[in-house]
Amino acid sequence: MKQSIVVITGASSGIGHACAEVFAEAGSNLVLWARRSEKLHILAAELEAQHHVSVICQTVDVQDISAVQQAVAELPPSHRAPHVLINNAGLSRGLTPLHEGVFQDWEEMIDTNIKGLLYVTRSFLPEMVQKGRGLVVNIASIAGRQAYRGGNVYSATKSAVKMLSDSLQIDLNGTGVRVCNIDPGLVETEFSEVRFRGDTDRASTVYKGYQPLSGRDVAECALFAATRPPHVSIQDILITPTAQATVGLVHKDL
Ligand code: NAP
């Protein structure tokens, strides 16, 4: 990965933050996106000092198509065709049954998890295709494979991500650009805090009584896919904590 360019959306926290660390350790130069730019700059300074890689931070809300396009246009030409694009930015809001759902929460999940991923992918892919190489990593979820109580719209967005990964496999066939869909189970990040709008007590109960995945566990899957030889495509990864059998069945020692 030395001297490769890796773009990571949602790098200010959790899985995206861990991807930045893992790829920097491997010698990649990074482009980091998120809305909380201060967190990006702190991470960038650490990675540049520790691993002697270059890091470009851009404050981007992936829901905003013009912000996405402008951010790509502002990159140096060499960075507009990344070796790896990690579509990780995403979120869940609430756990209410669909008949009590909040429209604004639905819009935010759909606009971020589906439309944001599309805007970012559409903006980087043409140059990757032109170069005839690269890897798109989509962070979907086990929630896109199996429904669970209150997961409704979040699950639907992650199902859409998986279908977009499958579609890209077909659309990019013959171009040399690879696609890897990663479906994580429970990962301890800010995810549940965001879902429950800052209710840290409720968020922490999600991860009690078993060992959840860390962001790094997922990031290492992305690195594995990126470091296979060019003729090898890791199309699909499902990764869960050992304690998690299905989306809803988690063995807890409480
Ligand atoms: P996290 O710690 O909350 O991180 C989410 C990241 O996405 C943050 O960096 C956040 O940055 C960014 N983000 C959210 N909305 C954004 C927007 N509109 N524009 C740009 N960046 C945005 O959660 P995480 O667990 O690492 O989540 C990463 C991905 O993994 C998500 O797609 C999530 O659905 C998926 N996932 C998580 C789990 C889990 O159990 N944690 C399981 C399966 C899949 P800013 O707030 O600074 O913008």
Short mmCIF file of C-alpha atoms and ligand atoms in Angstrom, two decimals:
data_model
loop_
_atom_site.label_atom_id
_atom_site.label_comp_id
_atom_site.label_asym_id
_atom_site.label_seq_id
_atom_site.Cartn_x
_atom_site.Cartn_y
_atom_site.Cartn_z
CA MET A 1 0.00 0.00 0.00
CA LYS A 2 3.05 2.29 0.22
CA GLN A 3 2.37 5.63 -1.53
CA SER A 4 -1.16 4.57 -2.46
CA ILE A 5 -4.03 7.05 -2.09
CA VAL A 6 -6.92 6.03 0.17
CA VAL A 7 -10.09 8.10 0.54
CA ILE A 8 -12.17 7.43 3.66
CA THR A 9 -15.57 8.98 4.36
CA GLY A 10 -16.68 9.25 7.98
CA ALA A 11 -13.11 9.20 9.26
CA SER A 12 -13.74 11.29 12.38
CA SER A 13 -14.89 8.31 14.43
CA GLY A 14 -15.32 4.55 14.74
CA ILE A 15 -14.69 2.31 11.74
CA GLY A 16 -13.57 5.16 9.46
CA HIS A 17 -11.11 6.43 12.08
CA ALA A 18 -9.72 2.89 12.43
CA CYS A 19 -9.43 2.55 8.63
CA ALA A 20 -7.32 5.73 8.62
CA GLU A 21 -5.00 4.25 11.25
CA VAL A 22 -4.69 0.85 9.58
CA PHE A 23 -4.02 2.22 6.09
CA ALA A 24 -1.57 4.83 7.41
CA GLU A 25 0.31 2.03 9.20
CA ALA A 26 0.50 0.28 5.82
CA GLY A 27 2.04 3.42 4.26
CA SER A 28 -0.97 4.87 2.43
CA ASN A 29 -1.49 8.58 1.91
CA LEU A 30 -4.97 9.55 3.01
CA VAL A 31 -7.90 11.79 2.18
CA LEU A 32 -10.19 12.00 5.20
CA TRP A 33 -13.77 13.27 5.07
CA ALA A 34 -16.29 14.06 7.80
CA ARG A 35 -18.29 17.01 9.09
CA ARG A 36 -16.33 17.34 12.37
CA SER A 37 -13.15 18.74 10.92
CA GLU A 38 -11.40 19.24 14.28
CA LYS A 39 -11.42 15.50 14.89
CA LEU A 40 -10.03 14.90 11.40
CA HIS A 41 -7.17 17.34 11.95
CA ILE A 42 -6.21 15.76 15.29
CA LEU A 43 -6.14 12.31 13.66
CA ALA A 44 -4.21 13.61 10.63
CA ALA A 45 -1.52 15.19 12.82
CA GLU A 46 -1.07 11.91 14.73
CA LEU A 47 -0.85 9.78 11.59
CA GLU A 48 1.53 12.13 9.78
CA ALA A 49 3.85 12.21 12.79
CA GLN A 50 3.77 8.45 13.45
CA HIS A 51 3.75 7.01 9.96
CA HIS A 52 5.23 9.76 7.76
CA VAL A 53 2.31 9.69 5.35
CA SER A 54 0.47 12.68 3.90
CA VAL A 55 -3.10 13.32 4.99
CA ILE A 56 -5.59 15.71 3.41
CA CYS A 57 -8.62 16.57 5.56
CA GLN A 58 -11.81 17.85 3.97
CA THR A 59 -14.95 18.95 5.78
CA VAL A 60 -17.71 17.34 3.77
CA ASP A 61 -21.33 16.45 4.45
CA VAL A 62 -21.90 13.56 2.04
CA GLN A 63 -25.61 14.44 1.87
CA ASP A 64 -24.64 17.60 -0.01
CA ILE A 65 -23.94 16.75 -3.66
CA SER A 66 -22.26 20.06 -4.44
CA ALA A 67 -20.02 19.83 -1.36
CA VAL A 68 -18.96 16.34 -2.47
CA GLN A 69 -18.20 17.49 -6.02
CA GLN A 70 -16.34 20.57 -4.81
CA ALA A 71 -14.21 18.53 -2.40
CA VAL A 72 -13.18 16.16 -5.19
CA ALA A 73 -12.44 19.08 -7.53
CA GLU A 74 -10.19 20.67 -4.87
CA LEU A 75 -8.01 17.56 -4.56
CA PRO A 76 -4.72 17.34 -6.41
CA PRO A 77 -5.24 15.38 -9.68
CA SER A 78 -3.29 12.41 -8.29
CA HIS A 79 -5.84 12.04 -5.48
CA ARG A 80 -8.93 12.08 -7.71
CA ALA A 81 -8.29 8.47 -8.75
CA PRO A 82 -7.72 6.82 -5.36
CA HIS A 83 -6.38 3.29 -5.09
CA VAL A 84 -8.99 2.66 -2.40
CA LEU A 85 -12.26 4.47 -1.76
CA ILE A 86 -13.89 3.53 1.54
CA ASN A 87 -17.58 4.49 1.65
CA ASN A 88 -18.04 4.37 5.40
CA ALA A 89 -19.96 7.52 6.41
CA GLY A 90 -23.31 6.45 7.74
CA LEU A 91 -25.65 6.47 10.67
CA SER A 92 -28.78 5.16 12.27
CA ARG A 93 -31.46 7.21 14.05
CA GLY A 94 -33.84 5.73 16.59
CA LEU A 95 -35.33 2.28 17.03
CA THR A 96 -39.01 3.10 16.66
CA PRO A 97 -41.47 0.81 14.87
CA LEU A 98 -42.16 1.97 11.35
CA HIS A 99 -45.71 3.12 12.14
CA GLU A 100 -44.24 5.57 14.66
CA GLY A 101 -41.26 6.53 12.49
CA VAL A 102 -39.90 10.08 12.32
CA PHE A 103 -39.71 11.40 8.75
CA GLN A 104 -36.68 13.56 9.45
CA ASP A 105 -34.75 10.51 10.76
CA TRP A 106 -35.68 8.56 7.64
CA GLU A 107 -34.51 11.38 5.38
CA GLU A 108 -31.18 11.63 7.21
CA MET A 109 -30.48 7.89 6.99
CA ILE A 110 -31.50 7.64 3.33
CA ASP A 111 -29.64 10.83 2.36
CA THR A 112 -26.45 9.77 4.13
CA ASN A 113 -26.31 5.99 3.78
CA ILE A 114 -27.64 5.67 0.22
CA LYS A 115 -27.56 9.02 -1.58
CA GLY A 116 -24.31 10.15 0.05
CA LEU A 117 -22.60 6.90 -0.88
CA LEU A 118 -23.85 7.32 -4.46
CA TYR A 119 -22.64 10.92 -4.74
CA VAL A 120 -19.18 10.01 -3.45
CA THR A 121 -18.86 6.90 -5.62
CA ARG A 122 -20.09 8.70 -8.76
CA SER A 123 -17.56 11.49 -8.14
CA PHE A 124 -14.46 9.29 -7.79
CA LEU A 125 -15.24 6.31 -10.01
CA PRO A 126 -14.77 7.81 -13.50
CA GLU A 127 -11.07 8.52 -12.85
CA MET A 128 -10.59 5.10 -11.23
CA VAL A 129 -12.16 3.42 -14.26
CA GLN A 130 -9.99 5.51 -16.55
CA LYS A 131 -6.90 4.35 -14.67
CA GLY A 132 -8.18 0.76 -14.83
CA ARG A 133 -7.52 0.01 -11.17
CA GLY A 134 -8.73 0.66 -7.65
CA LEU A 135 -11.00 -0.75 -4.98
CA VAL A 136 -14.33 0.53 -3.70
CA VAL A 137 -15.09 -0.66 -0.16
CA ASN A 138 -18.71 -0.20 0.91
CA ILE A 139 -19.44 -0.48 4.62
CA ALA A 140 -22.95 -1.92 4.68
CA SER A 141 -24.20 -3.98 7.65
CA ILE A 142 -25.54 -7.31 8.86
CA ALA A 143 -28.70 -5.20 9.27
CA GLY A 144 -28.95 -5.15 5.47
CA ARG A 145 -29.19 -8.97 5.42
CA GLN A 146 -31.60 -9.51 8.32
CA ALA A 147 -34.39 -7.36 9.75
CA TYR A 148 -34.71 -6.63 13.47
CA ARG A 149 -37.25 -4.84 15.62
CA GLY A 150 -37.11 -1.09 14.99
CA GLY A 151 -34.35 -1.43 12.41
CA ASN A 152 -36.74 -0.85 9.47
CA VAL A 153 -35.37 2.15 7.52
CA TYR A 154 -31.76 1.68 8.66
CA SER A 155 -31.89 -1.96 7.49
CA ALA A 156 -33.44 -0.85 4.21
CA THR A 157 -30.59 1.62 3.60
CA LYS A 158 -27.98 -1.07 4.26
CA SER A 159 -29.78 -3.53 2.01
CA ALA A 160 -29.57 -0.84 -0.64
CA VAL A 161 -25.83 -0.48 -0.08
CA LYS A 162 -25.37 -4.24 -0.53
CA MET A 163 -27.39 -4.14 -3.77
CA LEU A 164 -25.33 -1.18 -4.98
CA SER A 165 -22.16 -3.20 -4.25
CA ASP A 166 -23.58 -6.13 -6.25
CA SER A 167 -24.54 -3.75 -9.07
CA LEU A 168 -21.08 -2.22 -9.12
CA GLN A 169 -19.55 -5.71 -9.44
CA ILE A 170 -21.44 -5.98 -12.72
CA ASP A 171 -21.06 -2.41 -13.99
CA LEU A 172 -17.31 -2.43 -13.28
CA ASN A 173 -16.65 -5.89 -14.65
CA GLY A 174 -13.76 -5.67 -17.11
CA THR A 175 -12.60 -2.25 -15.88
CA GLY A 176 -10.03 -3.52 -13.38
CA VAL A 177 -11.79 -1.73 -10.50
CA ARG A 178 -12.72 -4.07 -7.64
CA VAL A 179 -15.57 -3.81 -5.15
CA CYS A 180 -15.71 -5.16 -1.61
CA ASN A 181 -18.90 -5.09 0.43
CA ILE A 182 -18.35 -5.41 4.18
CA ASP A 183 -21.27 -6.27 6.47
CA PRO A 184 -20.23 -5.77 10.11
CA GLY A 185 -22.24 -6.96 13.07
CA LEU A 186 -21.97 -5.11 16.39
CA VAL A 187 -18.99 -2.73 16.48
CA GLU A 188 -18.34 -0.52 19.52
CA THR A 189 -18.15 3.03 18.10
CA GLU A 190 -20.18 6.23 18.42
CA PHE A 191 -22.89 4.51 16.35
CA SER A 192 -25.31 3.80 19.22
CA GLU A 193 -24.71 7.21 20.80
CA VAL A 194 -25.73 8.79 17.49
CA ARG A 195 -28.70 6.40 17.16
CA PHE A 196 -29.94 7.36 20.65
CA ARG A 197 -29.06 11.05 20.22
CA GLY A 198 -26.41 11.30 22.93
CA ASP A 199 -28.06 8.96 25.48
CA THR A 200 -24.76 7.37 26.52
CA ASP A 201 -26.32 5.07 29.15
CA ARG A 202 -28.66 3.53 26.61
CA ALA A 203 -25.86 3.35 24.03
CA SER A 204 -23.46 1.56 26.39
CA THR A 205 -25.98 -1.21 27.17
CA VAL A 206 -25.74 -2.30 23.51
CA TYR A 207 -22.14 -3.41 24.11
CA LYS A 208 -22.46 -4.90 27.63
CA GLY A 209 -21.99 -8.60 28.48
CA TYR A 210 -19.89 -9.67 25.48
CA GLN A 211 -16.92 -8.49 23.45
CA PRO A 212 -18.10 -6.44 20.48
CA LEU A 213 -15.99 -5.84 17.38
CA SER A 214 -13.66 -2.86 17.37
CA GLY A 215 -13.38 -0.46 14.46
CA ARG A 216 -9.97 -1.95 13.81
CA ASP A 217 -11.44 -5.45 13.35
CA VAL A 218 -13.47 -4.09 10.43
CA ALA A 219 -10.68 -1.86 9.10
CA GLU A 220 -8.40 -4.90 8.85
CA CYS A 221 -10.94 -6.56 6.55
CA ALA A 222 -10.75 -3.54 4.25
CA LEU A 223 -6.95 -3.69 4.32
CA PHE A 224 -7.03 -7.42 3.55
CA ALA A 225 -9.22 -6.81 0.49
CA ALA A 226 -6.96 -3.95 -0.64
CA THR A 227 -3.76 -5.98 -0.34
CA ARG A 228 -4.83 -9.00 -2.44
CA PRO A 229 -3.09 -9.33 -5.80
CA PRO A 230 -4.92 -7.57 -8.67
CA HIS A 231 -6.51 -10.80 -9.96
CA VAL A 232 -8.19 -11.49 -6.59
CA SER A 233 -11.45 -9.81 -5.64
CA ILE A 234 -12.87 -10.14 -2.12
CA GLN A 235 -16.46 -9.32 -3.02
CA ASP A 236 -18.29 -9.83 0.23
CA ILE A 237 -17.41 -10.01 3.93
CA LEU A 238 -19.71 -10.69 6.89
CA ILE A 239 -17.91 -10.06 10.19
CA THR A 240 -19.53 -10.35 13.62
CA PRO A 241 -18.39 -10.67 17.22
CA THR A 242 -18.14 -14.35 18.14
CA ALA A 243 -20.99 -13.74 20.59
CA GLN A 244 -23.28 -12.62 17.75
CA ALA A 245 -24.98 -15.38 15.73
CA THR A 246 -27.52 -13.25 13.84
CA VAL A 247 -28.47 -9.60 13.83
CA GLY A 248 -30.67 -10.15 16.89
CA LEU A 249 -29.07 -13.12 18.68
CA VAL A 250 -26.19 -12.07 20.91
CA HIS A 251 -24.96 -14.23 23.77
CA LYS A 252 -24.51 -11.95 26.78
CA ASP A 253 -23.08 -12.73 30.24
CA LEU A 254 -24.88 -10.13 32.32
P1 NAP B 1 -19.61 6.32 14.14
O1 NAP B 1 -18.54 6.12 15.14
O2 NAP B 1 -20.81 7.11 14.55
O3 NAP B 1 -18.97 6.95 12.83
C1 NAP B 1 -19.77 7.42 11.77
C2 NAP B 1 -18.91 8.30 10.88
O4 NAP B 1 -19.72 8.75 9.77
C3 NAP B 1 -18.42 9.54 11.60
O5 NAP B 1 -17.09 9.79 11.23
C4 NAP B 1 -19.33 10.65 11.06
O6 NAP B 1 -18.58 11.86 11.02
C5 NAP B 1 -19.59 10.15 9.64
N1 NAP B 1 -20.80 10.74 9.07
C6 NAP B 1 -22.07 10.57 9.48
N2 NAP B 1 -22.89 11.31 8.72
C7 NAP B 1 -22.11 11.96 7.82
C8 NAP B 1 -22.36 12.89 6.77
N3 NAP B 1 -23.60 13.31 6.49
N4 NAP B 1 -21.31 13.34 6.03
C9 NAP B 1 -20.06 12.93 6.31
N5 NAP B 1 -19.75 12.06 7.29
C10 NAP B 1 -20.77 11.59 8.03
O7 NAP B 1 -20.19 4.92 13.64
P2 NAP B 1 -19.47 3.65 12.95
O8 NAP B 1 -19.99 2.46 13.65
O9 NAP B 1 -18.02 3.83 12.83
O10 NAP B 1 -20.17 3.72 11.52
C11 NAP B 1 -19.46 3.64 10.31
C12 NAP B 1 -20.28 2.85 9.30
O11 NAP B 1 -20.40 1.51 9.75
C13 NAP B 1 -21.70 3.37 9.10
O12 NAP B 1 -22.02 3.33 7.73
C14 NAP B 1 -22.53 2.36 9.87
O13 NAP B 1 -23.84 2.27 9.36
C15 NAP B 1 -21.74 1.10 9.64
N6 NAP B 1 -21.96 0.01 10.59
C16 NAP B 1 -21.77 0.18 11.93
C17 NAP B 1 -21.98 -0.89 12.80
C18 NAP B 1 -21.81 -0.76 14.30
O14 NAP B 1 -22.24 -1.65 15.04
N7 NAP B 1 -21.15 0.27 14.80
C19 NAP B 1 -22.40 -2.12 12.29
C20 NAP B 1 -22.57 -2.27 10.92
C21 NAP B 1 -22.34 -1.21 10.08
P3 NAP B 1 -19.16 13.33 11.36
O15 NAP B 1 -20.25 13.16 12.38
O16 NAP B 1 -17.95 14.05 11.89
O17 NAP B 1 -19.61 13.87 10.05
#
